[in-house]
Tab-separated table of C-alpha atoms in Angstrom:
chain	number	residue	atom	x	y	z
T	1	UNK	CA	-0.038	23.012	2.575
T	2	UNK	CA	0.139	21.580	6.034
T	3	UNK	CA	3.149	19.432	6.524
T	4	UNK	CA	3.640	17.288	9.861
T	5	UNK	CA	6.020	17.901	12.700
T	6	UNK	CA	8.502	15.144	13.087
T	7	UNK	CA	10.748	14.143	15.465
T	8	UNK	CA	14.086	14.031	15.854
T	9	UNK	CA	15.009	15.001	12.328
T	10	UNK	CA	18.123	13.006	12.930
T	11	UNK	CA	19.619	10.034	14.516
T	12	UNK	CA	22.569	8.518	15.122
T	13	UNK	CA	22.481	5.340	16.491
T	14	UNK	CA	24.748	1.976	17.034
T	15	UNK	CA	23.629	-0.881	16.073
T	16	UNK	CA	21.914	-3.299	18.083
T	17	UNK	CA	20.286	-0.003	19.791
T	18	UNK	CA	16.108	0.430	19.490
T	19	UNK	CA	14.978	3.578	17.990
T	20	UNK	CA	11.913	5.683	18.788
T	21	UNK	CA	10.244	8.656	16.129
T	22	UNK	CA	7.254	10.019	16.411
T	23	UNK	CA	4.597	12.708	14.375
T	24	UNK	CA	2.461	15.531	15.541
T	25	UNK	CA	-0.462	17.556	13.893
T	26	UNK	CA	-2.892	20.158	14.983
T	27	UNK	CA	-5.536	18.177	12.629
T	28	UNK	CA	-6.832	14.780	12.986
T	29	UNK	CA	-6.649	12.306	10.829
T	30	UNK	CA	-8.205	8.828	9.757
T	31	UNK	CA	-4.997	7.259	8.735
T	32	UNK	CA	-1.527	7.071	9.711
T	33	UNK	CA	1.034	5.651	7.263
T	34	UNK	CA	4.821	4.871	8.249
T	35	UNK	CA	7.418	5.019	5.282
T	36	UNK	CA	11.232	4.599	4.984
T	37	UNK	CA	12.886	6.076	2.283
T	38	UNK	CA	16.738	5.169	0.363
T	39	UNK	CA	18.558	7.729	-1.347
T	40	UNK	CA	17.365	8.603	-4.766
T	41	UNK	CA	14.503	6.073	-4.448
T	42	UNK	CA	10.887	6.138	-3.674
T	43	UNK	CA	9.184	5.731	-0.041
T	44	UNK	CA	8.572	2.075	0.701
T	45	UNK	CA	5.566	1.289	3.013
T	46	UNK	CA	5.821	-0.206	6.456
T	47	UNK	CA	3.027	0.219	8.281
T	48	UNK	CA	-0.934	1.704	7.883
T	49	UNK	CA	-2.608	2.525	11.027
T	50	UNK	CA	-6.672	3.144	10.382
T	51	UNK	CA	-7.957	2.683	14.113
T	52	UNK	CA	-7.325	5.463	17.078
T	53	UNK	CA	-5.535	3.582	19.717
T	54	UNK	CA	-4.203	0.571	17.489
T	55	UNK	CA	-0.761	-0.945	17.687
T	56	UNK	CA	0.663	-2.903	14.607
T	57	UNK	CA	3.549	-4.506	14.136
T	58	UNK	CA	6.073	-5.432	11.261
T	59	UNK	CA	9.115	-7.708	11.659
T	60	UNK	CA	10.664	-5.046	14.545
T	61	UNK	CA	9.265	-2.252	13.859
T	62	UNK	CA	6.499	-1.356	16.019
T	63	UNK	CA	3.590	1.952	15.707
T	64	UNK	CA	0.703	3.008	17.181
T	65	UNK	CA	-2.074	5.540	16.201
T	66	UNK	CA	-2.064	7.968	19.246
T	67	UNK	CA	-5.705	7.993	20.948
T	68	UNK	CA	-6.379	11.716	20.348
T	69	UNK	CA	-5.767	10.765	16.090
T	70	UNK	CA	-3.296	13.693	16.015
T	71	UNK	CA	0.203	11.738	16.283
T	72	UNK	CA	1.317	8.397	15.484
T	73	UNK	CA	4.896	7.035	16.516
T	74	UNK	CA	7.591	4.472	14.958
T	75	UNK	CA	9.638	2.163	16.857
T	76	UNK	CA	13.023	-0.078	15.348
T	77	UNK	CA	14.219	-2.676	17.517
T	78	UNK	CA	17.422	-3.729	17.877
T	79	UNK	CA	18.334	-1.641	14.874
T	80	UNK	CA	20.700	-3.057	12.006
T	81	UNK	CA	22.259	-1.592	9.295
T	82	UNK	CA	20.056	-1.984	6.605
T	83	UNK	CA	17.547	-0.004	8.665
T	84	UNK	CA	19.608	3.377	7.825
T	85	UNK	CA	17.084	5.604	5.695
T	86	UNK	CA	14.815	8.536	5.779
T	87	UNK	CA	11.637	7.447	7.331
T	88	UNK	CA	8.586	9.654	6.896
T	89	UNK	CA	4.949	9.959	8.477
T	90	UNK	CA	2.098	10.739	6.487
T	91	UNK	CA	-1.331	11.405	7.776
T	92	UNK	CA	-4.274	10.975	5.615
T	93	UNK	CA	-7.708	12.608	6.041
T	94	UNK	CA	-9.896	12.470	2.497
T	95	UNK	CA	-8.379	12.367	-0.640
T	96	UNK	CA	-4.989	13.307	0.397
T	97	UNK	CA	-1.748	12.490	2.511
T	98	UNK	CA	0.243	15.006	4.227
T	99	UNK	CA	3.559	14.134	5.178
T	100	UNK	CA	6.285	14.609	7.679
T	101	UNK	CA	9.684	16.477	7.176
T	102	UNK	CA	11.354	12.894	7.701
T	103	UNK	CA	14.064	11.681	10.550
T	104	UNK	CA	16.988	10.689	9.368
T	105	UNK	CA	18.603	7.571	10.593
T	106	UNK	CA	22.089	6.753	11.124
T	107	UNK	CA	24.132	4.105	12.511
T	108	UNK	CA	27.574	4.320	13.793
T	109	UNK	CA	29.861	1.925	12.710
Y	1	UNK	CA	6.079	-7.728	-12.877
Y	2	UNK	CA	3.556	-5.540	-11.099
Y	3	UNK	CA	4.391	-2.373	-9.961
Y	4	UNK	CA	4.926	1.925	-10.892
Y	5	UNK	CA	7.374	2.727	-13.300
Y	6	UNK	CA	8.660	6.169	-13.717
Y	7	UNK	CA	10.619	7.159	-16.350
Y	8	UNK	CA	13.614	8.355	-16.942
Y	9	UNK	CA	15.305	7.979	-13.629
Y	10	UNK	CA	17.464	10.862	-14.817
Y	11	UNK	CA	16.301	13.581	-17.317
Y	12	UNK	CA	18.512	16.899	-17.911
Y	13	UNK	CA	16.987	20.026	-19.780
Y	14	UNK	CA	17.625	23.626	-20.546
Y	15	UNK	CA	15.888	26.257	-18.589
Y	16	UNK	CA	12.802	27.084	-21.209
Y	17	UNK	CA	11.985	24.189	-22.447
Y	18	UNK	CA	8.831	22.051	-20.895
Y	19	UNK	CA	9.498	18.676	-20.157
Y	20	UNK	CA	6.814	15.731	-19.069
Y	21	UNK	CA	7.511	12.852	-16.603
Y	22	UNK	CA	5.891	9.439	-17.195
Y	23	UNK	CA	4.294	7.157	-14.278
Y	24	UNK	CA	2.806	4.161	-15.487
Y	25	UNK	CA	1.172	1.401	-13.316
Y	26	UNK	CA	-0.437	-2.139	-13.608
Y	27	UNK	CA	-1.763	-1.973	-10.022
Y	28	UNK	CA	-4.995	-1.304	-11.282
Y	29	UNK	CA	-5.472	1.391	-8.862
Y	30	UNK	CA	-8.122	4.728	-9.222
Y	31	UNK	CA	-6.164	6.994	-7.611
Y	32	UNK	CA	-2.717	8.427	-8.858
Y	33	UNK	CA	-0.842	11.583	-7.351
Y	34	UNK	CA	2.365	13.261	-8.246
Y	35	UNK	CA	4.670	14.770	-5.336
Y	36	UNK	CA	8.003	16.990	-5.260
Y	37	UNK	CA	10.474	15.880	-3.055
Y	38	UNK	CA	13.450	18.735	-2.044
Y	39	UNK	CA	16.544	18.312	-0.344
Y	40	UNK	CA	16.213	17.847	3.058
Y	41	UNK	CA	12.652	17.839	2.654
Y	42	UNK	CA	9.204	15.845	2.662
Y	43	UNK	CA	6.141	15.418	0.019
Y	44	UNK	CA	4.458	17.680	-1.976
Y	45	UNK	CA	1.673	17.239	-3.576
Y	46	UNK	CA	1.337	18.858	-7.279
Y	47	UNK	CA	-1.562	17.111	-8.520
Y	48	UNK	CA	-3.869	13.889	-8.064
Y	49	UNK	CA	-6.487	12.091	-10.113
Y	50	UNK	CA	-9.410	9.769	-8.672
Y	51	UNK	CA	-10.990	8.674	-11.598
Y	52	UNK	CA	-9.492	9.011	-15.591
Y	53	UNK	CA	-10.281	12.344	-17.403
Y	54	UNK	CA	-10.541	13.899	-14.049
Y	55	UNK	CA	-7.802	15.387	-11.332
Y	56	UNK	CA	-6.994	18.007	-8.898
Y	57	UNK	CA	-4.672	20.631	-7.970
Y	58	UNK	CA	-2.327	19.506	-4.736
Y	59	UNK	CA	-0.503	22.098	-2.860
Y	60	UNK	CA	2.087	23.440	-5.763
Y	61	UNK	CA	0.528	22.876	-8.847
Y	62	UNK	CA	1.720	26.576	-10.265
Y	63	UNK	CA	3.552	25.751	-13.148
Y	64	UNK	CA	3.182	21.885	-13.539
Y	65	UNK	CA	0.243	20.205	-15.601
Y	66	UNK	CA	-1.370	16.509	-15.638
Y	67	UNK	CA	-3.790	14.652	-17.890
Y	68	UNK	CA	-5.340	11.287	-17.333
Y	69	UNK	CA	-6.288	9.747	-20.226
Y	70	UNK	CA	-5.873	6.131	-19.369
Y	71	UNK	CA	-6.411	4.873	-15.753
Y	72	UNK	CA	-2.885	3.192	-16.406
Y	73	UNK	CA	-0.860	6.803	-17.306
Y	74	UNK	CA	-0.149	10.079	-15.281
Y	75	UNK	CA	1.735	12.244	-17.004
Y	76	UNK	CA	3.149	15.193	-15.474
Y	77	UNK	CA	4.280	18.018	-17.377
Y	78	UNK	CA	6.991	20.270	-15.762
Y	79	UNK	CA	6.420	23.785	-17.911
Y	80	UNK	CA	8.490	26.734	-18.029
Y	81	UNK	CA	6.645	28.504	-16.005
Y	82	UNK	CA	7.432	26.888	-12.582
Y	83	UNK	CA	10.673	28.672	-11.383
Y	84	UNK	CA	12.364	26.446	-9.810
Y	85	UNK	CA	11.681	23.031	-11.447
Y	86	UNK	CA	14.787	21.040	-10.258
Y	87	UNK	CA	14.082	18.413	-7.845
Y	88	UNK	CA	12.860	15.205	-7.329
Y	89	UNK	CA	9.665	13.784	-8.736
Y	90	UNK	CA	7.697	11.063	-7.308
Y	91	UNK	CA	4.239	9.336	-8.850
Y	92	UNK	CA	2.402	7.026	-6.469
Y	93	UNK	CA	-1.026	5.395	-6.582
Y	94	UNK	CA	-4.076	3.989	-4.653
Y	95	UNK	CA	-7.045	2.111	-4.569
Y	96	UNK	CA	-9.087	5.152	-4.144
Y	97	UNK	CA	-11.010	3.816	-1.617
Y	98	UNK	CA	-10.335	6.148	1.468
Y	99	UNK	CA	-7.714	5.176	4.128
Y	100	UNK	CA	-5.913	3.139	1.348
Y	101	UNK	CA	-2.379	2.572	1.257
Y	102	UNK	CA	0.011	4.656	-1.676
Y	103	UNK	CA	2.577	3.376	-3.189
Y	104	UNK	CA	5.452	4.497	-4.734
Y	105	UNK	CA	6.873	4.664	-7.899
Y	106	UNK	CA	11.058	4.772	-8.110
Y	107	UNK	CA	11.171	8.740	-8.898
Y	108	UNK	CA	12.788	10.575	-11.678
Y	109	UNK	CA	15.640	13.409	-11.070
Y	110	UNK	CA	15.145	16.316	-12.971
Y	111	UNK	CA	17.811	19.042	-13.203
Y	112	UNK	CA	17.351	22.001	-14.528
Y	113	UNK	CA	20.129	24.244	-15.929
C-alpha cells in the first residue's frame, strides 16, 4: 500500500522555537488529517482539512490543505514540552486513510 | 465514558498459537478499521468494516482475520499464519460517512516469542 512521504522524520527543537512538517503524495486526496502520537498510545486527532486551499487552526498549531490536494503541512508555535510526540499525516480518498511515516519531535532541554 | 477500548494493553503468546484482539466502542460509529503499527513506522491497514456482517481486506491482511457481528465489536484475530505477528495493534473508528474523522483506540502490544 501507498504510504505518504513525510518530512523531516526528525526534529530537535528548543523550546519556545515554532516548528514546521509537511506531507507529499503522488495521489490526491479529499481529506487531510493531522495526528500526534505518545509512546505506546494511540494517534490523537488535531486537525481535519476537507477543502483544497483551507487553513485551520487549533490552539497553536496551524495546517493547510495544499491547493494542488497532494500535500498538506503542520505548523507548532512556540513549541512546549508537552508537544514532544510522533505526529503523523494521513490522507484520505474513499473508504480508507493512508498515512505518513511520522516526524519525530524533540525538544532540547 | 465514551470512547474505544482495546484490550489487553499487553498480551504475550507462544509462536503457534492464534490469538484475537478486542476493540470495542460506544461511539456509535459504522466504520471500524484495524492497523499495525512497527517500530519506527506508520499505519497499516489489515482490515476495515463499513457496515456489521460485512468488511474488507486493507493492505496486510495475510494472516490476520476479522468478524463484525455487532456494530459495537471488531475483533481481530492474529493467526499463526502471519510470520511476523509482533507489533503494535491499533483499532479506530468512523462515522462512515466519507471525509470523516478516525479515532483511535489506546492499542494493544503483542509480542510474540
Amino acid at each position: 500500500g501507498q504510504q505518504l512521504n513525510q518530512s523531516p522524520q526528525s526534529m530537535f527543537i528548543q523550546e519556545g522555537e515554532d516548528v514546521s512538517m509537511n506531507c507529499t503524495s503522488s495521489s490526491i486526496f479529499n481529506t487531510w488529517l493531522w495526528y500526534k502520537q505518545d509512546p505506546g498510545e494511540g494517534p490523537v486527532l488535531l486537525i481535519a482539512l476537507y477543502k483544497a486551499g483551507e487553513l485551520t487552526s487549533n490552539g497553536r498549531l496551524t495546517a493547510q490543505f495544499g491547493i494542488t490536494r497532494k500535500d498538506s503541512f503542520l505548523n507548532i508555535s512556540a513549541s512546549i514540552p508537552s508537544d514532544v510526540g510522533i505526529y503523523f499525516c494521513a490522507g484520505q480518498f474513499g473508504e480508507k486513510l493512508t498515512f505518513g511515516t511520522g516526524t519525530r519531535l524533540t525538544i532540547i532541554p | 465514558d465514551g470512547g474505544i477500548t482495546q484490550s489487553p494493553k499487553y498480551l504475550f503468546r507462544k509462536e503457534g498459537q492464534n490469538v484475537t484482539l478486542s476493540c470495542e466502542q460506544n461511539l456509535n460509529h459504522d466504520a471500524m478499521y484495524w492497523y499495525r503499527q512497527d517500530p519506527g513506522q506508520g499505519l497499516r491497514l489489515i482490515y476495515y468494516s463499513q457496515i456489521v456482517n460485512d468488511f474488507q481486506k486493507g493492505d496486510i491482511a495475510e494472516g490476520y482475520s476479522v468478524s463484525r457481528e455487532k456494530k459495537e465489536s471488531f475483533p481481530l484475530t492474529v493467526t499463526s499464519a502471519q510470520k511476523n505477528p509482533t507489533a503494535f495493534y491499533l483499532c479506530a473508528t468512523d462515522a462512515g460517512t466519507g471525509g470523516s474523522k478516525q479515532y483511535f483506540g489506546p492499542g494493544t502490544r503483542l509480542t510474540v516469542t
